[in-house]
Amino acid sequence: MRRKLVVGNWKMHGNRAANAELLAALLAARPYMADVAVCVPALFLHETAATLAGSDLRWGAQDVSEHEQGAYTGEISAAMLAECGCRYAIVGHSERRAYHGESDALVARKAQAALARGVTPIVCVGETLAERDGGQTEAVVKRQLSAVIHQLTHCAAEMVVAYEPVWAIGTGRTATPEQAQQVHAVLRAQLQAATGRGATMTILYGGSVKADNAATLFAQPDIDGGLIGGASLKAADFIAICRAAT
Ligand code: PGA
């Protein structure tokens, strides 16, 4: 049985006071039946680490540099994330692909840089509405995942995958459990063919997951939890979603 994982993606939200309140609420609501993590803005990683250290809650970053170190102004390396105790780094989020021009190849190199430092990449894949309407969903997500599989080679089974249809992110329009499951099954088959360990790998769903739709999404056979944006900023909502993952 795969254990469920729920990851909050705070995006560019938060401040020290609000974060402290949110993290205190998440700690107080333990235990959870699932693994729970928060991916916070990089500036808040130290404080998050200090607050969550010693608990079973995990933390991570929302991006990572493809480079080890050097003259890359503004970038943050996987080694730095590892030193902050990061368990995860989201890579290839659709907002980074769209607003920062991240290609499949760059996303793959970032995933490799993270893994090389023991930080688990949460690799996001997902189609736009035009791609879905054009019947290209499978081809798009398989192409995005394939780039990472080829880069990671024998380590590919170490990544976490997140299926996030772009049209469902922050829109209030969730994929139906059946739509999500269908893509998850495709991704798992691809992972199985490439690594032989697809059955043990974690595939999250993301895109307008809320307290009231989480349980039906998480009940799908190939959905192992969620990557939660907006609803991860409100303690009551995020806690309810974590509790829906059993
Ligand atoms: P959302 O974001 O839950 O606000 O739709 C999900 C994500 O972008 O990871």
XYZ file of N, CA and C and ligand atoms in Angstrom:
747
model
N 0.851 -1.216 0.000
C 0.000 0.000 0.000
C 0.873 1.248 0.000
N 0.596 2.135 -0.918
C 1.330 3.405 -0.914
C 0.737 4.320 0.142
N 1.629 4.999 0.862
C 1.161 5.956 1.867
C 0.823 7.272 1.160
N -0.252 7.890 1.595
C -0.665 9.144 0.957
C 0.263 10.292 1.393
N 0.366 11.287 0.509
C 1.187 12.462 0.770
C 0.373 13.703 0.396
N 0.330 14.660 1.293
C -0.341 15.935 1.002
C 0.691 17.047 1.160
N 0.865 17.835 0.104
C 1.878 18.893 0.091
C 1.199 20.235 -0.143
N 1.448 21.177 0.735
C 0.956 22.537 0.532
C 1.966 23.318 -0.296
N 1.488 23.978 -1.327
C 2.332 24.857 -2.145
C 1.867 26.285 -1.865
N 2.614 26.948 -1.005
C 2.185 28.293 -0.567
C 2.335 29.329 -1.678
N 3.093 29.009 -2.711
C 3.395 29.984 -3.772
C 3.962 31.260 -3.127
N 3.673 32.439 -3.702
C 4.263 33.655 -3.127
C 3.268 34.299 -2.156
N 2.981 33.547 -1.107
C 2.079 34.029 -0.065
C 2.763 33.854 1.283
N 2.267 34.601 2.249
C 2.724 34.411 3.616
C 3.535 35.581 4.141
N 3.652 35.617 5.435
C 4.537 36.549 6.141
C 4.825 35.885 7.474
N 5.760 36.407 8.223
C 6.233 35.667 9.391
C 5.113 35.371 10.379
N 4.251 36.355 10.614
C 3.189 36.151 11.601
C 2.174 35.117 11.108
N 1.757 35.267 9.849
C 0.764 34.332 9.302
C 1.335 32.915 9.222
N 2.612 32.803 8.848
C 3.227 31.474 8.748
C 3.265 30.787 10.109
N 3.642 31.558 11.125
C 3.753 30.980 12.468
C 2.396 30.449 12.923
N 1.359 31.202 12.624
C 0.011 30.788 13.017
C -0.406 29.515 12.270
N -0.145 29.517 10.963
C -0.528 28.365 10.133
C 0.227 27.105 10.561
N 1.538 27.239 10.751
C 2.333 26.056 11.123
C 1.945 25.552 12.509
N 1.660 26.461 13.424
C 1.241 26.046 14.770
C -0.054 25.249 14.692
N -0.973 25.689 13.833
C -2.245 24.973 13.688
C -2.023 23.586 13.082
N -1.123 23.501 12.086
C -0.845 22.197 11.461
C -0.216 21.245 12.468
N 0.681 21.773 13.292
C 1.315 20.933 14.315
C 0.285 20.471 15.344
N -0.592 21.373 15.734
C -1.564 21.041 16.789
C -2.576 19.999 16.330
N -2.808 19.942 15.013
C -3.834 19.020 14.489
C -3.302 17.603 14.266
N -2.027 17.372 14.516
C -1.487 16.026 14.364
C -2.142 15.081 15.371
N -2.101 13.776 15.138
C -1.422 13.112 14.024
C -2.303 13.048 12.769
N -1.625 12.919 11.633
C -2.314 12.683 10.362
C -2.046 11.244 9.945
N -2.952 10.727 9.140
C -2.750 9.367 8.626
C -1.834 9.388 7.400
N -1.647 10.587 6.840
C -0.828 10.727 5.632
C 0.462 11.474 5.987
N 1.437 11.428 5.078
C 2.602 12.305 5.192
C 2.168 13.698 4.757
N 2.639 14.705 5.488
C 2.219 16.085 5.225
C 3.461 16.967 5.097
N 3.450 17.843 4.091
C 4.584 18.744 3.876
C 4.093 20.117 3.437
N 4.922 21.121 3.674
C 4.636 22.462 3.160
C 5.832 22.931 2.333
N 5.542 23.440 1.136
C 6.589 24.026 0.297
C 6.401 25.538 0.345
N 7.347 26.199 0.997
C 7.184 27.603 1.366
C 8.140 28.465 0.541
N 7.903 29.779 0.482
C 8.881 30.655 -0.175
C 10.260 30.476 0.473
N 11.297 30.530 -0.343
C 12.645 30.187 0.129
C 13.065 31.004 1.356
N 12.659 32.257 1.394
C 13.068 33.097 2.523
C 12.542 32.591 3.851
N 11.474 31.819 3.809
C 10.852 31.337 5.049
C 11.300 29.928 5.417
N 12.224 29.361 4.636
C 12.602 27.965 4.894
C 13.257 27.790 6.260
N 14.129 28.728 6.632
C 14.825 28.582 7.914
C 13.854 28.553 9.079
N 12.932 29.514 9.059
C 11.971 29.574 10.165
C 11.046 28.367 10.160
N 10.665 27.946 8.959
C 9.797 26.762 8.856
C 10.530 25.548 9.414
N 11.797 25.429 9.049
C 12.597 24.306 9.546
C 12.686 24.343 11.070
N 12.910 25.530 11.602
C 13.041 25.645 13.063
C 11.727 25.282 13.753
N 10.619 25.659 13.128
C 9.312 25.393 13.734
C 8.936 23.920 13.646
N 9.260 23.292 12.520
C 8.791 21.914 12.289
C 9.814 20.855 12.699
N 11.038 21.267 12.972
C 12.088 20.296 13.334
C 11.617 19.446 14.511
N 11.881 18.164 14.408
C 11.506 17.267 15.494
C 10.075 16.758 15.379
N 9.298 17.323 14.463
C 7.935 16.818 14.234
C 7.964 15.922 12.994
N 6.851 15.289 12.704
C 6.806 14.465 11.490
C 6.331 15.270 10.281
N 6.126 16.549 10.431
C 5.790 17.380 9.270
C 7.066 17.672 8.484
N 6.924 17.742 7.175
C 8.085 17.948 6.295
C 7.969 19.303 5.615
N 9.085 19.783 5.074
C 9.047 21.058 4.382
C 9.907 20.988 3.123
N 9.652 21.940 2.245
C 10.411 21.949 1.010
C 10.301 23.286 0.320
N 10.953 23.350 -0.850
C 11.012 24.585 -1.628
C 10.105 24.464 -2.853
N 9.937 25.569 -3.549
C 9.037 25.599 -4.701
C 9.782 25.554 -6.026
N 11.115 25.555 -5.927
C 11.948 25.570 -7.127
C 13.373 25.265 -6.665
N 14.242 24.971 -7.591
C 15.655 24.757 -7.270
C 16.464 25.060 -8.527
N 17.688 25.502 -8.338
C 18.546 25.749 -9.493
C 19.013 24.426 -10.105
N 19.261 24.456 -11.402
C 19.860 23.284 -12.051
C 21.357 23.209 -11.749
N 21.933 24.323 -11.266
C 23.379 24.387 -11.071
C 23.767 24.024 -9.633
N 24.959 23.498 -9.503
C 25.513 23.141 -8.193
C 25.805 24.377 -7.352
N 26.530 25.324 -7.949
C 26.875 26.588 -7.302
C 27.491 27.494 -8.357
N 27.746 28.750 -8.001
C 28.437 29.606 -8.952
C 27.752 30.934 -9.157
N 28.118 31.589 -10.249
C 27.640 32.937 -10.529
C 26.266 32.869 -11.194
N 25.265 32.602 -10.398
C 23.882 32.505 -10.889
C 23.004 33.350 -9.978
N 23.069 34.657 -10.173
C 22.417 35.599 -9.283
C 20.936 35.282 -9.100
N 20.541 35.205 -7.857
C 19.135 34.984 -7.542
C 18.749 33.525 -7.406
N 19.636 32.618 -7.784
C 19.301 31.194 -7.751
C 19.584 30.587 -6.379
N 18.945 29.473 -6.102
C 19.148 28.745 -4.849
C 19.452 27.294 -5.190
N 20.553 26.791 -4.639
C 21.002 25.450 -5.026
C 20.343 24.365 -4.180
N 20.412 23.158 -4.705
C 19.882 22.008 -3.975
C 20.650 21.792 -2.672
N 21.960 22.085 -2.691
C 22.748 21.923 -1.463
C 22.237 22.871 -0.377
N 21.871 24.074 -0.772
C 21.331 25.030 0.200
C 19.997 24.534 0.762
N 19.179 23.995 -0.121
C 17.893 23.457 0.345
C 18.124 22.291 1.301
N 19.088 21.440 0.947
C 19.378 20.294 1.805
C 19.857 20.758 3.177
N 20.645 21.828 3.175
C 21.155 22.327 4.459
C 20.024 22.879 5.328
N 18.952 23.321 4.671
C 17.763 23.797 5.404
C 16.815 22.655 5.752
N 17.260 21.440 5.495
C 16.434 20.293 5.874
C 15.271 20.023 4.938
N 15.327 20.580 3.744
C 14.213 20.379 2.806
C 14.103 18.916 2.398
N 12.947 18.390 2.487
C 12.687 17.039 2.014
C 12.329 17.050 0.523
N 11.675 18.149 0.110
C 11.157 18.240 -1.261
C 11.541 19.549 -1.931
N 11.567 19.505 -3.253
C 11.574 20.724 -4.067
C 10.597 20.489 -5.216
N 9.631 21.381 -5.326
C 8.736 21.323 -6.485
C 9.563 21.728 -7.704
N 9.442 21.015 -8.792
C 10.091 21.460 -10.035
C 9.100 21.363 -11.189
N 9.214 22.311 -12.101
C 8.374 22.274 -13.289
C 6.928 22.636 -13.036
N 6.670 23.388 -11.966
C 5.292 23.846 -11.774
C 4.868 24.629 -13.022
N 3.614 24.525 -13.376
C 3.161 25.159 -14.633
C 3.357 26.667 -14.600
N 3.323 27.264 -13.403
C 3.563 28.713 -13.341
C 5.008 29.032 -13.707
N 5.932 28.170 -13.339
C 7.332 28.389 -13.721
C 7.540 28.065 -15.204
N 6.875 27.049 -15.685
C 6.982 26.756 -17.127
C 6.431 27.936 -17.927
N 5.299 28.509 -17.456
C 4.638 29.570 -18.231
C 5.320 30.927 -18.060
N 5.650 31.306 -16.816
C 6.141 32.676 -16.572
C 7.658 32.778 -16.606
N 8.343 31.657 -16.487
C 9.805 31.698 -16.474
C 10.397 30.864 -17.602
N 9.546 30.472 -18.508
C 10.018 29.793 -19.718
C 10.743 28.489 -19.468
N 10.385 27.765 -18.424
C 11.110 26.519 -18.134
C 10.710 25.419 -19.117
N 11.706 24.852 -19.742
C 11.476 23.788 -20.730
C 11.475 22.421 -20.045
N 11.025 21.428 -20.763
C 11.073 20.060 -20.240
C 12.503 19.691 -19.849
N 13.458 20.090 -20.672
C 14.859 19.722 -20.419
C 15.377 20.398 -19.150
N 15.023 21.671 -18.959
C 15.466 22.368 -17.744
C 14.823 21.749 -16.506
N 13.550 21.453 -16.598
C 12.848 20.833 -15.468
C 13.548 19.517 -15.100
N 13.929 18.768 -16.107
C 14.597 17.490 -15.872
C 15.942 17.700 -15.171
N 16.683 18.729 -15.590
C 17.991 18.988 -14.951
C 17.803 19.459 -13.512
N 16.752 20.219 -13.261
C 16.467 20.646 -11.889
C 16.125 19.440 -11.008
N 15.346 18.535 -11.557
C 14.992 17.333 -10.794
C 16.262 16.557 -10.442
N 17.165 16.479 -11.390
C 18.415 15.752 -11.147
C 19.268 16.462 -10.098
N 19.324 17.791 -10.182
C 20.116 18.554 -9.206
C 19.565 18.340 -7.800
N 18.258 18.317 -7.670
C 17.646 18.104 -6.355
C 18.000 16.723 -5.822
N 17.775 15.710 -6.642
C 18.015 14.333 -6.195
C 19.468 14.109 -5.805
N 20.367 14.770 -6.530
C 21.794 14.597 -6.252
C 22.141 15.054 -4.836
N 21.310 15.916 -4.268
C 21.532 16.394 -2.898
C 20.542 15.786 -1.916
N 19.872 14.762 -2.342
C 18.964 14.079 -1.424
C 17.647 14.798 -1.198
N 17.334 15.744 -2.073
C 16.053 16.449 -1.990
C 15.126 15.824 -3.037
N 13.972 15.359 -2.607
C 13.068 14.684 -3.537
C 12.358 15.698 -4.428
N 12.532 15.591 -5.738
C 11.804 16.515 -6.615
C 10.346 16.096 -6.751
N 9.465 17.083 -6.634
C 8.045 16.865 -6.946
C 7.858 17.433 -8.352
N 7.845 16.552 -9.322
C 7.865 16.958 -10.724
C 6.432 17.161 -11.224
N 6.127 18.399 -11.607
C 4.769 18.715 -12.049
C 4.634 18.552 -13.557
N 3.568 17.906 -13.949
C 3.218 17.789 -15.371
C 1.747 18.132 -15.505
N 1.353 18.569 -16.694
C -0.065 18.862 -16.889
C -0.293 19.585 -18.192
N -1.478 19.397 -18.738
C -1.827 19.971 -20.030
C -2.628 21.257 -19.858
N -2.567 22.117 -20.857
C -3.412 23.314 -20.873
C -4.806 22.915 -21.359
N -5.724 23.861 -21.250
C -7.090 23.580 -21.718
C -7.098 23.327 -23.227
N -6.317 24.120 -23.960
C -6.279 23.932 -25.418
C -5.740 22.547 -25.755
N -4.733 22.106 -25.007
C -4.177 20.775 -25.264
C -5.198 19.687 -24.935
N -5.928 19.872 -23.836
C -6.964 18.877 -23.499
C -8.037 18.857 -24.580
N -8.500 20.041 -24.955
C -9.555 20.109 -25.973
C -9.070 19.538 -27.307
N -7.768 19.627 -27.540
C -7.206 19.091 -28.778
C -6.872 17.609 -28.685
N -7.250 16.976 -27.578
C -7.013 15.541 -27.433
C -5.551 15.183 -27.210
N -4.774 16.161 -26.695
C -3.327 15.921 -26.556
C -2.876 15.635 -25.130
N -3.819 15.504 -24.214
C -3.450 15.386 -22.799
C -2.377 14.325 -22.562
N -2.648 13.113 -23.033
C -1.705 12.013 -22.777
C -0.337 12.300 -23.373
N -0.340 12.788 -24.600
C 0.939 13.037 -25.270
C 1.739 14.095 -24.521
N 1.064 15.126 -24.039
C 1.767 16.208 -23.351
C 2.358 15.728 -22.033
N 1.562 15.083 -21.208
C 2.098 14.677 -19.900
C 3.173 13.605 -20.059
N 3.018 12.744 -21.040
C 4.044 11.707 -21.252
C 5.352 12.327 -21.733
N 5.240 13.348 -22.579
C 6.462 14.027 -23.053
C 7.162 14.713 -21.881
N 6.376 15.403 -21.035
C 6.974 16.115 -19.900
C 7.642 15.137 -18.929
N 6.975 14.028 -18.660
C 7.534 13.056 -17.714
C 8.725 12.320 -18.313
N 8.636 12.038 -19.589
C 9.696 11.298 -20.247
C 11.037 12.036 -20.163
N 10.995 13.366 -20.294
C 12.243 14.141 -20.204
C 12.911 13.914 -18.848
N 12.127 13.855 -17.812
C 12.688 13.680 -16.460
C 13.169 12.240 -16.274
N 12.395 11.297 -16.739
C 12.795 9.889 -16.620
C 14.153 9.671 -17.287
N 14.321 10.256 -18.463
C 15.581 10.034 -19.175
C 16.755 10.715 -18.494
N 16.496 11.848 -17.883
C 17.572 12.553 -17.181
C 17.972 11.800 -15.906
N 16.985 11.278 -15.203
C 17.276 10.656 -13.894
C 17.758 9.219 -14.041
N 17.504 8.618 -15.165
C 17.859 7.213 -15.443
C 17.545 6.295 -14.256
N 18.573 5.696 -13.654
C 18.301 4.683 -12.630
C 17.694 5.257 -11.348
N 17.696 6.583 -11.203
C 17.119 7.197 -9.996
C 15.678 7.659 -10.201
N 15.118 7.393 -11.375
C 13.805 7.970 -11.700
C 12.721 7.571 -10.696
N 12.876 6.408 -10.117
C 11.839 5.945 -9.181
C 11.835 6.741 -7.879
N 12.848 7.588 -7.688
C 12.938 8.372 -6.444
C 12.079 9.640 -6.487
N 11.642 10.033 -7.675
C 10.879 11.295 -7.737
C 9.431 11.076 -7.306
N 8.806 12.188 -6.934
C 7.353 12.237 -6.771
C 6.831 12.969 -8.000
N 5.732 12.505 -8.550
C 5.127 13.158 -9.714
C 3.836 13.833 -9.270
N 3.580 15.015 -9.797
C 2.298 15.677 -9.530
C 1.622 15.977 -10.854
N 0.437 15.417 -11.034
C -0.359 15.746 -12.226
C -1.210 16.964 -11.894
N -0.918 18.069 -12.590
C -1.647 19.307 -12.354
C -2.140 19.871 -13.683
N -3.377 19.556 -14.049
C -3.898 20.151 -15.284
C -3.906 21.671 -15.146
N -3.293 22.347 -16.105
C -3.113 23.798 -15.987
C -4.455 24.505 -15.837
N -5.472 23.988 -16.495
C -6.798 24.615 -16.476
C -7.485 24.449 -15.117
N -6.932 23.652 -14.250
C -7.556 23.446 -12.934
C -6.834 24.198 -11.829
N -5.690 24.820 -12.149
C -4.892 25.452 -11.097
C -5.411 26.838 -10.787
N -5.863 27.009 -9.542
C -6.310 28.317 -9.085
C -7.579 28.800 -9.757
N -8.269 27.911 -10.451
C -9.444 28.324 -11.223
C -10.743 27.922 -10.548
N -10.638 27.060 -9.536
C -11.853 26.537 -8.925
C -12.464 25.418 -9.760
N -11.830 25.127 -10.881
C -12.331 24.072 -11.771
C -11.459 22.831 -11.583
N -11.932 21.884 -10.829
C -11.143 20.681 -10.535
C -11.369 19.645 -11.629
N -10.339 18.874 -11.932
C -10.564 17.704 -12.781
C -11.511 16.775 -12.035
N -12.368 16.099 -12.754
C -13.206 15.120 -12.059
C -12.287 13.993 -11.587
N -12.723 13.269 -10.554
C -11.894 12.143 -10.102
C -11.580 11.181 -11.246
N -12.531 10.996 -12.148
C -12.313 10.070 -13.274
C -11.273 10.628 -14.251
N -11.373 11.927 -14.537
C -10.378 12.544 -15.438
C -8.987 12.434 -14.842
N -8.886 12.738 -13.555
C -7.578 12.697 -12.902
C -7.050 11.261 -12.874
N -7.898 10.340 -12.466
C -7.476 8.935 -12.382
C -6.964 8.424 -13.722
N -7.651 8.814 -14.783
C -7.258 8.329 -16.104
C -5.819 8.746 -16.436
N -5.494 10.008 -16.143
C -4.134 10.482 -16.431
C -3.135 9.838 -15.467
N -3.526 9.709 -14.207
C -2.623 9.074 -13.238
C -2.271 7.648 -13.673
N -3.261 6.940 -14.194
C -3.001 5.560 -14.632
C -2.002 5.550 -15.789
N -2.137 6.517 -16.679
C -1.201 6.623 -17.804
C 0.210 6.895 -17.286
N 0.315 7.831 -16.346
C 1.634 8.183 -15.802
C 2.245 7.000 -15.048
N 1.406 6.287 -14.295
C 1.954 5.153 -13.540
C 2.457 4.063 -14.482
N 1.719 3.842 -15.554
C 2.160 2.832 -16.523
C 3.493 3.244 -17.145
N 3.630 4.529 -17.429
C 4.886 5.030 -18.007
C 6.032 4.859 -17.007
N 5.767 5.166 -15.749
C 6.801 5.021 -14.712
C 7.164 3.551 -14.519
N 6.152 2.707 -14.571
C 6.404 1.273 -14.403
C 7.275 0.752 -15.540
N 6.936 1.155 -16.748
C 7.704 0.681 -17.905
C 9.157 1.150 -17.824
N 9.356 2.365 -17.290
C 10.705 2.933 -17.277
C 11.533 2.461 -16.092
N 10.897 2.254 -14.954
C 11.665 1.999 -13.724
C 11.410 0.614 -13.135
N 10.311 -0.003 -13.515
C 9.931 -1.273 -12.895
C 9.397 -1.088 -11.484
N 9.322 0.170 -11.036
C 8.866 0.437 -9.667
C 7.657 1.371 -9.625
N 6.955 1.447 -10.745
C 5.816 2.360 -10.836
C 4.780 2.132 -9.749
N 4.606 0.901 -9.357
C 3.561 0.585 -8.380
C 3.850 1.182 -7.015
N 5.113 1.479 -6.737
C 5.477 2.013 -5.416
C 5.619 3.538 -5.435
N 5.524 4.132 -6.614
C 5.816 5.575 -6.698
C 4.593 6.427 -6.367
N 4.871 7.628 -5.864
C 3.810 8.535 -5.430
C 3.451 9.496 -6.562
N 2.165 9.516 -6.910
C 1.663 10.442 -7.938
C 0.546 11.278 -7.308
N 0.822 12.572 -7.180
C -0.127 13.494 -6.555
C -1.010 14.131 -7.614
N -2.207 14.531 -7.191
C -3.052 15.367 -8.049
C -3.044 16.793 -7.499
N -2.994 17.774 -8.385
C -3.103 19.169 -7.954
C -3.961 19.963 -8.910
N -4.656 20.934 -8.367
C -5.522 21.789 -9.178
C -6.878 21.921 -8.516
N -7.024 23.017 -7.729
C -8.293 23.307 -7.058
C -8.782 22.166 -6.155
N -7.831 21.505 -5.481
C -8.235 20.544 -4.447
C -8.738 21.339 -3.246
N -9.898 20.959 -2.759
C -10.517 21.641 -1.626
C -10.923 20.603 -0.589
N -11.330 21.114 0.563
C -11.749 20.198 1.628
C -12.904 19.309 1.170
N -13.771 19.850 0.311
C -14.957 19.063 -0.038
C -14.778 18.162 -1.265
N -13.661 18.246 -1.967
C -13.478 17.307 -3.085
C -12.265 16.402 -2.894
N -11.517 16.625 -1.814
C -10.265 15.872 -1.619
C -10.520 14.377 -1.454
N -11.506 14.023 -0.657
C -11.687 12.605 -0.340
C -11.990 11.779 -1.600
N -12.837 12.294 -2.492
C -13.165 11.502 -3.687
C -11.969 11.425 -4.630
N -11.188 12.510 -4.714
C -9.977 12.448 -5.543
C -9.001 11.422 -4.969
N -8.779 11.504 -3.663
C -7.777 10.630 -3.026
C -8.230 9.166 -2.997
N -9.525 8.936 -3.222
C -10.024 7.554 -3.210
C -9.737 6.833 -4.530
N -9.305 7.578 -5.541
C -9.002 6.945 -6.836
C -7.755 6.063 -6.695
N -7.741 4.938 -7.386
C -6.672 3.959 -7.140
C -5.255 4.464 -7.416
N -5.104 5.402 -8.356
C -3.745 5.850 -8.678
C -3.441 7.256 -8.181
N -4.308 7.816 -7.356
C -4.061 9.154 -6.797
C -3.574 8.988 -5.360
N -2.337 9.387 -5.151
C -1.675 9.120 -3.863
C -1.634 10.332 -2.952
N -2.454 11.322 -3.238
C -2.473 12.519 -2.400
C -2.542 13.744 -3.278
N -2.201 14.906 -2.695
C -2.410 16.133 -3.445
C -1.316 17.162 -3.269
N -1.215 18.031 -4.272
C -0.383 19.233 -4.202
C -1.385 20.385 -4.149
N -1.405 21.074 -3.033
C -2.506 21.972 -2.712
C -2.018 23.409 -2.707
N -2.613 24.256 -3.540
C -2.237 25.660 -3.584
C -3.082 26.481 -2.628
N -4.079 27.149 -3.169
C -4.893 28.085 -2.393
C -5.380 27.542 -1.065
N -5.855 26.307 -1.068
C -6.430 25.755 0.163
C -5.370 25.399 1.205
N -4.097 25.497 0.843
C -3.068 25.176 1.847
C -2.749 26.390 2.716
N -3.333 27.535 2.377
C -3.040 28.753 3.136
C -3.983 28.938 4.306
N -5.064 28.187 4.311
C -6.019 28.286 5.421
C -5.918 27.014 6.237
N -5.569 27.174 7.511
C -5.293 26.003 8.339
C -6.450 25.014 8.327
N -7.656 25.485 8.531
C -8.794 24.561 8.639
C -8.973 23.773 7.343
N -8.819 24.446 6.216
C -9.000 23.773 4.928
C -7.881 22.752 4.682
N -6.653 23.175 4.948
C -5.534 22.266 4.682
C -5.587 21.056 5.617
N -5.931 21.301 6.856
C -6.044 20.188 7.811
C -7.138 19.212 7.362
N -8.255 19.761 6.896
C -9.342 18.885 6.417
C -8.872 18.050 5.228
N -8.088 18.657 4.339
C -7.573 17.917 3.185
C -6.586 16.832 3.647
N -5.738 17.180 4.600
C -4.795 16.178 5.130
C -5.555 15.015 5.777
N -6.640 15.328 6.428
C -7.428 14.266 7.088
C -8.176 13.416 6.067
N -8.433 13.993 4.888
C -9.134 13.227 3.844
C -8.204 12.183 3.212
N -6.918 12.316 3.487
C -5.925 11.383 2.932
C -5.614 10.326 3.977
N -6.147 9.143 3.757
C -5.934 8.078 4.760
C -5.387 6.838 4.090
P -4.515 25.382 -6.460
O -2.981 25.254 -6.897
O -4.782 24.322 -5.421
O -4.649 26.774 -5.915
O -5.344 25.159 -7.695
C -2.363 24.010 -7.022
C -0.942 24.196 -7.468
O -0.686 25.086 -8.290
O -0.015 23.482 -7.021
